CSV table of C-alpha atoms in Angstrom, one decimal:
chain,number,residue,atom,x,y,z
R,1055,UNK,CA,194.3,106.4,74.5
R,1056,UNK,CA,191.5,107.7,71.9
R,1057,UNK,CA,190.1,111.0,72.5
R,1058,UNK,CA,186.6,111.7,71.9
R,1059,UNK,CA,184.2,114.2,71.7
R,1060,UNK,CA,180.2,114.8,71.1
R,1061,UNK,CA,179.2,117.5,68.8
R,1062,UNK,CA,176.3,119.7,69.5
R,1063,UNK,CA,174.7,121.1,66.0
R,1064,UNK,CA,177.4,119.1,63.9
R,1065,UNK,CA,178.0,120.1,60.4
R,1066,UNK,CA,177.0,123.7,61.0
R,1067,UNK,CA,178.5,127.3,61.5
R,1068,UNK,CA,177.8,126.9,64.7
R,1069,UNK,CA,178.6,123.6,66.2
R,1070,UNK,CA,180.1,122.9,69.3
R,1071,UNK,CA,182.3,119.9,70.6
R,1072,UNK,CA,182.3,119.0,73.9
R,1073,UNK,CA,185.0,116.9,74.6
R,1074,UNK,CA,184.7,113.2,76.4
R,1075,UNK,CA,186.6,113.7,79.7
R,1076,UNK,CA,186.3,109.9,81.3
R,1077,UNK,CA,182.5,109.6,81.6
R,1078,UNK,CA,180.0,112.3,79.4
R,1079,UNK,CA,176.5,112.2,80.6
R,1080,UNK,CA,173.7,112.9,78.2
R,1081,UNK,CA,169.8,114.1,79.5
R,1082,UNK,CA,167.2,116.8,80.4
R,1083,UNK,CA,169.2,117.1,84.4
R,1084,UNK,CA,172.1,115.1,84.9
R,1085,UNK,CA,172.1,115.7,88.4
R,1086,UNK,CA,174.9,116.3,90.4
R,1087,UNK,CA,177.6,116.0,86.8
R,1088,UNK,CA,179.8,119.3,86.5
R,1089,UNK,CA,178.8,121.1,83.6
R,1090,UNK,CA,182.0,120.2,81.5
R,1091,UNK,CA,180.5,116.7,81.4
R,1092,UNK,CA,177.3,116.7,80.6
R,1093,UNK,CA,175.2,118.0,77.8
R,1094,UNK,CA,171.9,118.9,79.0
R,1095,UNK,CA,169.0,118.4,76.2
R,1096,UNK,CA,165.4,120.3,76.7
R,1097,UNK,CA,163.4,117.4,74.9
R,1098,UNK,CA,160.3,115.4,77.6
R,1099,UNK,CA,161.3,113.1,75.5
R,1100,UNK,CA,164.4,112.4,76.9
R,1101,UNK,CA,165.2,111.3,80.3
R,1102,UNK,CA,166.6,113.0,83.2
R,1103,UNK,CA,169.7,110.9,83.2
R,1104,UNK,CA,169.4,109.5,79.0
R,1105,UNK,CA,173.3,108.0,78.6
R,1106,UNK,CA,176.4,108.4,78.9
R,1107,UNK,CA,179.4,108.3,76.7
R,1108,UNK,CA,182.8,106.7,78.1
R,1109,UNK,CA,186.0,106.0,76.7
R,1110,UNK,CA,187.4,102.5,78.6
R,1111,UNK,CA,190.4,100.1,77.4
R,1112,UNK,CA,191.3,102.6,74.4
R,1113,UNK,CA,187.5,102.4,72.8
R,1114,UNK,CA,184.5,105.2,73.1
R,1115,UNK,CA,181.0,102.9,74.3
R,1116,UNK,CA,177.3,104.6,74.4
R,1117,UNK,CA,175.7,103.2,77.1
R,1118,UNK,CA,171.9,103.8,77.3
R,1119,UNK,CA,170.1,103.7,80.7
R,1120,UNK,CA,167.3,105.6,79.4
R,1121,UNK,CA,163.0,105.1,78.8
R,1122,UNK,CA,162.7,105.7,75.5
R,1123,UNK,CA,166.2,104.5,74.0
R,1124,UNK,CA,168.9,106.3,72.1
R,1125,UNK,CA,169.8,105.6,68.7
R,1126,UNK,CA,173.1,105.0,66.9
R,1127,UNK,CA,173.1,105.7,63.3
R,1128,UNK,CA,169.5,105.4,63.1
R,1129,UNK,CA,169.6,102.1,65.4
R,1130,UNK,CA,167.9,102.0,68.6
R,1131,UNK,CA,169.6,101.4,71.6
R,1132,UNK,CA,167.8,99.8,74.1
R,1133,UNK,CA,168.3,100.6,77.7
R,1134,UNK,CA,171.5,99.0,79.4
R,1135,UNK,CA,172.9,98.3,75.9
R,1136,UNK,CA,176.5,99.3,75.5
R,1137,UNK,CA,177.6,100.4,72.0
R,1138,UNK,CA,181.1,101.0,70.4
R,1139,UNK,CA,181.2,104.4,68.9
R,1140,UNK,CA,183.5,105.3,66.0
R,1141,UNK,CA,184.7,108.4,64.1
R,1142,UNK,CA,182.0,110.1,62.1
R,1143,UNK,CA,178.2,108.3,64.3
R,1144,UNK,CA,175.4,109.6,64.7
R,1145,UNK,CA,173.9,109.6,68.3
R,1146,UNK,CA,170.2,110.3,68.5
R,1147,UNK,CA,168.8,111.4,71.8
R,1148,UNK,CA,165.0,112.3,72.0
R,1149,UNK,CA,165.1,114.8,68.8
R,1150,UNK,CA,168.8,115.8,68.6
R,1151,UNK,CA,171.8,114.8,66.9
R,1152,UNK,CA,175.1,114.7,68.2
R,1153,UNK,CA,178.2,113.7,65.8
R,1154,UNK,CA,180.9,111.8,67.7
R,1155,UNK,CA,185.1,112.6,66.6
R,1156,UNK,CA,187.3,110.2,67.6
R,1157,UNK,CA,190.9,110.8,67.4
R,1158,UNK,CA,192.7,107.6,68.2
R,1159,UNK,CA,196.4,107.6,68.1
R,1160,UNK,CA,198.3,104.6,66.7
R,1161,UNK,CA,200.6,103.0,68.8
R,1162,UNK,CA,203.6,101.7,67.0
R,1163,UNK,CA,206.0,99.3,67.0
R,1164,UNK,CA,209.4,99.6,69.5
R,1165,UNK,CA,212.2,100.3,67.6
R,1166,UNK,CA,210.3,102.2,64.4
R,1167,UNK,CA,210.0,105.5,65.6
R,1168,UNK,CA,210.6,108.0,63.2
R,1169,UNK,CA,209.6,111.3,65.4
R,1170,UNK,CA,211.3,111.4,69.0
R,1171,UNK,CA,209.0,111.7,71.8
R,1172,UNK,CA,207.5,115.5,72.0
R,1173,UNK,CA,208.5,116.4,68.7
R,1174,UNK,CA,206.2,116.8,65.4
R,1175,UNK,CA,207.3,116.9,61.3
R,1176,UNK,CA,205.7,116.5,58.4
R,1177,UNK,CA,205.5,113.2,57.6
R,1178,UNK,CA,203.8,111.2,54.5
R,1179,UNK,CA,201.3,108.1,55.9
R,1180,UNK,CA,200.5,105.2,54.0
R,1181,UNK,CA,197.7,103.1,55.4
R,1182,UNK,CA,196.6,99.5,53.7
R,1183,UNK,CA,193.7,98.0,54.6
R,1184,UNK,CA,192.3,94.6,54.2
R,1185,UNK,CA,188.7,95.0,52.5
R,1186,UNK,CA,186.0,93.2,54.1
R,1187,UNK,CA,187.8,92.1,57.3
R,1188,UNK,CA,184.5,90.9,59.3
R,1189,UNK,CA,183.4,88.6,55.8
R,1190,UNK,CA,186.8,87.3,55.5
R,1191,UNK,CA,187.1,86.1,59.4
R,1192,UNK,CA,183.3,84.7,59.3
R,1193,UNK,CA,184.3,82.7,56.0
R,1194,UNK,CA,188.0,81.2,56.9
R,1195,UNK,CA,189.3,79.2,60.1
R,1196,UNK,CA,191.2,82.1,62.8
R,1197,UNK,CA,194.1,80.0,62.2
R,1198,UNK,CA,194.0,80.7,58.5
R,1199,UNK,CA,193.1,84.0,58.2
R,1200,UNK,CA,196.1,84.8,60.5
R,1201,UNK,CA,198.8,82.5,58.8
R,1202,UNK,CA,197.7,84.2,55.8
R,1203,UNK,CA,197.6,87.7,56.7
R,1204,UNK,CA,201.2,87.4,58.5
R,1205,UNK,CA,202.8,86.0,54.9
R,1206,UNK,CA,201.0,89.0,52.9
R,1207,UNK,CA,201.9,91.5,55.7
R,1208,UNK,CA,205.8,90.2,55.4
R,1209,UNK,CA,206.0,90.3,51.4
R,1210,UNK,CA,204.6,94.1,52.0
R,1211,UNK,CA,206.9,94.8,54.5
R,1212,UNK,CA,209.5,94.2,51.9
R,1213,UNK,CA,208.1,96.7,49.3
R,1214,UNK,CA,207.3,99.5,51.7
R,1215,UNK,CA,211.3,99.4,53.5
R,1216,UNK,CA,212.4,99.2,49.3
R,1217,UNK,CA,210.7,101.8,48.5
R,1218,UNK,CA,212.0,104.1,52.0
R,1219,UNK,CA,209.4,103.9,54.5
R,1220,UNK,CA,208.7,102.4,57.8
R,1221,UNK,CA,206.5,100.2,58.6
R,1222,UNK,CA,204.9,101.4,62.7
R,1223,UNK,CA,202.3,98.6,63.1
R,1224,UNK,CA,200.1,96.2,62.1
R,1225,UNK,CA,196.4,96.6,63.3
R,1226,UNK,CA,195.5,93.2,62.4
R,1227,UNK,CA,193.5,93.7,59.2
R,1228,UNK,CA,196.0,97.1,58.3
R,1229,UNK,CA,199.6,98.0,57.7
R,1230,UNK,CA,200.6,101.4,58.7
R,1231,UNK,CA,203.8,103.4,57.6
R,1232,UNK,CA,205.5,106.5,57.3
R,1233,UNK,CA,207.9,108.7,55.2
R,1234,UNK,CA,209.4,112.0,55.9
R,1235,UNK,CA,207.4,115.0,54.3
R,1236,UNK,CA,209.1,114.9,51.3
R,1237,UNK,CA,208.6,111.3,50.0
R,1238,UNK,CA,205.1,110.9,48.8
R,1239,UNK,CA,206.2,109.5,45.7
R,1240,UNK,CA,207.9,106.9,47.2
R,1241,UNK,CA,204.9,106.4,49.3
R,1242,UNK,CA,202.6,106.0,46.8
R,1243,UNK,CA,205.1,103.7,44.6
R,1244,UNK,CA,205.3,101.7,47.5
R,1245,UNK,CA,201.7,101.4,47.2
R,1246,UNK,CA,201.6,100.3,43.9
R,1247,UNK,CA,204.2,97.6,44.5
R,1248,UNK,CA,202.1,96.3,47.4
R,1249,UNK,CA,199.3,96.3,45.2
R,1250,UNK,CA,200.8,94.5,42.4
R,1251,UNK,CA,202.5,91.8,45.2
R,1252,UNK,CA,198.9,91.4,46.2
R,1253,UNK,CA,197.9,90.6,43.3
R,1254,UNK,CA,200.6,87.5,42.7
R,1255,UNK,CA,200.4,86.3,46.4
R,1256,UNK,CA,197.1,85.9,47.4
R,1257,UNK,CA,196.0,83.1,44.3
R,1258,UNK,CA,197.9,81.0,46.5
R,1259,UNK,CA,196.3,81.3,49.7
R,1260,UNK,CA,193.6,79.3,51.4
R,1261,UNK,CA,192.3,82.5,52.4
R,1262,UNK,CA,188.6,83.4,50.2
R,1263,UNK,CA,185.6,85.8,50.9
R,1264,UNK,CA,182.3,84.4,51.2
R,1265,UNK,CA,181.5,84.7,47.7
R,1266,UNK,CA,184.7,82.9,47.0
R,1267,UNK,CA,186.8,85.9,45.6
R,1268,UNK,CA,190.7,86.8,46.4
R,1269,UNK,CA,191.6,89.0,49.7
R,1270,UNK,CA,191.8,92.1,48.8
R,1271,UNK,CA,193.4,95.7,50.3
R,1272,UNK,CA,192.3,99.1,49.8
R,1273,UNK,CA,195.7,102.1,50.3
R,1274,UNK,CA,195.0,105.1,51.2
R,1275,UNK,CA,198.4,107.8,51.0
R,1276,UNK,CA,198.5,111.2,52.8
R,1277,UNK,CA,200.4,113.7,54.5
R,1278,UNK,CA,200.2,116.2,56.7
R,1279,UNK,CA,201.9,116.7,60.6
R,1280,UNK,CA,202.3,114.6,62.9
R,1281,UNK,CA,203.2,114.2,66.6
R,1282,UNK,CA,204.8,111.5,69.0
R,1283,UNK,CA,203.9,110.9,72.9
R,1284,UNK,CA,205.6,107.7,74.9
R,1285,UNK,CA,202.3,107.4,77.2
R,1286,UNK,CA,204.2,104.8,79.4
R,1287,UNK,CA,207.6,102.9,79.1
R,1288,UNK,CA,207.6,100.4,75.9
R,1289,UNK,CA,204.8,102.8,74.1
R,1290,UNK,CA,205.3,104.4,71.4
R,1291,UNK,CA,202.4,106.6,69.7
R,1292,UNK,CA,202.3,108.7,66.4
R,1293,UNK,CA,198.9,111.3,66.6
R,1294,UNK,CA,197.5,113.3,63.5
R,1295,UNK,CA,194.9,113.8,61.5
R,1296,UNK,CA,196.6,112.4,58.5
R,1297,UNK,CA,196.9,108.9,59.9
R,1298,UNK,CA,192.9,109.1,60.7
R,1299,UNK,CA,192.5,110.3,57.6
R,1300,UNK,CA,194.4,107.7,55.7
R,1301,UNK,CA,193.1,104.9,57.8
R,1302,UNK,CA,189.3,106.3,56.3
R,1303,UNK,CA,190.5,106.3,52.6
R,1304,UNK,CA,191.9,102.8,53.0
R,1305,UNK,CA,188.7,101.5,53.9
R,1306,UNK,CA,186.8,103.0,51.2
R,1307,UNK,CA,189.4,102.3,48.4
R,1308,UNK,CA,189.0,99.1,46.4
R,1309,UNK,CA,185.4,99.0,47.7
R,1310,UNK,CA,181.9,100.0,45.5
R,1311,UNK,CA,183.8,100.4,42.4
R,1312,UNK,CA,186.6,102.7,43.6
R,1313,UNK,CA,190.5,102.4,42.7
R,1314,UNK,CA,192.7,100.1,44.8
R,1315,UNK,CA,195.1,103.4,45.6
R,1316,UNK,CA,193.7,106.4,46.1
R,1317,UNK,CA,195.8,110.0,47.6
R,1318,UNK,CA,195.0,112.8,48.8
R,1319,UNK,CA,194.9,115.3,45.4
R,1320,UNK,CA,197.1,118.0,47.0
R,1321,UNK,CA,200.4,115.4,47.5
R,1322,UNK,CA,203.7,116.7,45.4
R,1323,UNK,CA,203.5,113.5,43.1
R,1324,UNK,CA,206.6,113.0,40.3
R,1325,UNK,CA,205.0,113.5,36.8
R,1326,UNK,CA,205.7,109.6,36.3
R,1327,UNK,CA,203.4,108.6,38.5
R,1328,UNK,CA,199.8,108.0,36.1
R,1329,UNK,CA,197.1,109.9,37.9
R,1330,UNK,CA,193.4,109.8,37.1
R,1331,UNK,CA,191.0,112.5,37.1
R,1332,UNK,CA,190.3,114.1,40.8
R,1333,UNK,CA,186.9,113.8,42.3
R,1334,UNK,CA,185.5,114.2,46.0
R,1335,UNK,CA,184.7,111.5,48.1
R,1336,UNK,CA,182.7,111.6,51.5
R,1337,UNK,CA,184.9,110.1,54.5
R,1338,UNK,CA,183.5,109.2,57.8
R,1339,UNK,CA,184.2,111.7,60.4
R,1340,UNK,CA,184.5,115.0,57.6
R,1341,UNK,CA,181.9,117.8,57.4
R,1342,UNK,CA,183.0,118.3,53.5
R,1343,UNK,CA,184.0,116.0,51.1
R,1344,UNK,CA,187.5,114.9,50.6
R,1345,UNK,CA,189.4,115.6,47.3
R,1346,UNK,CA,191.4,112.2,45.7
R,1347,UNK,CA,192.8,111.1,42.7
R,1348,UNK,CA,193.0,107.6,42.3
R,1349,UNK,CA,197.1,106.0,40.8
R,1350,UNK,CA,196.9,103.5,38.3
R,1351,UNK,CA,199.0,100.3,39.0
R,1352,UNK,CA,201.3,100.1,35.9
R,1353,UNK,CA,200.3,97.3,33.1
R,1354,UNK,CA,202.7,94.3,33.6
């Protein structure tokens, strides 16, 4: 299950998360709510009981029930409307903000662990994401979109178990694998060789944007510890801030004029593997800029 939490004063010295525990209430008195969950805001123009946040089938939902409506990144929430909150929102209430963290653990495939339950390592993640997902689903037939989607997902499959990983899951518009803490090389060279089998497949496909253009996916490559629970029998789930991370730079790279493969600067990269120049990028979810270099898919 995602955990969740609302931040009080995010992005400065002295901001304070308070952490989504089931249901967190939101208003002036939030009568009769323990203290741990509710977050009491001195603002008449916000009611006495404004919202509440609530985490239910694995997703965090904002649900307003208030007279003067809340607003999600700058949106207005009318009351008895029931929002999805991600990693990184905005939730207005009255005149305050309130940043929302999601963690949300990836449950992975039985048979694919590479931690045992209870125990953590460092461990390389390499996340690819299909760019445009919602554009691509509106444009093509369901049927389509997932015949085409399982045949790229198999041929990448291939690269990423050549190249020594192990592919955990599929999220439906993502792959999502792993290496031990010493193999981002091979992670990022698997990468490239999903890039390049990209590249060749998807002429072939009925599969186009609305504009017409090819599929495309964005990698993202990071590293950094992570953990393993077994929730219930037949579940398997990897936690970390790598994964979340990676999961943000995939769906930013390939996008607005950014590199199809972008890693985190501070990966132990072999000398053969081109590099271009570093620069910071903002990612969902981060108070400071993330530092990337984008790797440059070899000329055929």
């Amino acid at each position: 299950m995602s955990e969740a939490w609302l931040v009080i004063d995010p992005g400065r010295s002295g901001e304070r998360p308070v952490r989504v525990r089931g249901r967190l209430h939101l208003g002036r008195v939030c009568a009769g709510v323990p203290p741990e969950d509710r977050i009491l805001i001195d603002d008449g123009g916000v009611s006495r009981d404004h919202a509440h946040v609530v985490i239910e089938g694995g997703r965090v939902h904002l649900v307003d029930h208030s007279t003067n409506g809340t607003r999600v990144n700058g949106r207005r929430i009318e009351s008895g409307e029931r929002v999805p909150l991600s990693d990184g929102d905005t939730v207005t209430v009255g005149r305050t903000d309130l940043g929302v963290r999601v963690l949300a653990p990836v449950e992975v495939e039985e048979g694919t662990e590479t931690l045992r339950e209870g125990q953590s390592a460092p461990m390389v993640v390499l996340v690819g994401d299909v760019v445009g997902y919602t554009g691509l689903s509106e444009a093509n037939d369901p049927h389509v979109v997932a015949e085409c989607l399982s045949e790229v997902f198999a041929g990448l499959r291939s690269r990423i178990v050549d190249h020594g990983g192990v592919v955990n899951s599929y999220a439906g518009d993502a792959v999502f694998a792993t290496w031990d803490g010493s193999s981002a090389s091979d992670a990022v060279r698997a990468a490239l060789a999903c890039q390049i089998a990209v590249e060749a497949m998807v002429p072939g496909l009925p599969l186009r944007y609305p504009d017409g253009s090819l599929l495309r996916i964005g990698w993202g490559v990071t590293a950094g510890m992570i953990s393993a629970s077994r929730p219930s029998p037949g579940r398997f789930v990897l936690h970390g801030d790598a994964i979340n991370l990676a999961f943000r730079i995939s769906s930013l790279a390939g996008r607005d004029g950014l590199p199809p493969v972008l890693a985190e600067h501070s990966l132990d990269l072999e000398p053969t593997i081109a590099r271009g120049e570093q620069f910071e990028l903002r990612v969902k979810g981060r108070a400071a800029p993330v530092r990337l270099v984008p790797v440059a898919v070899p000329a055929p």
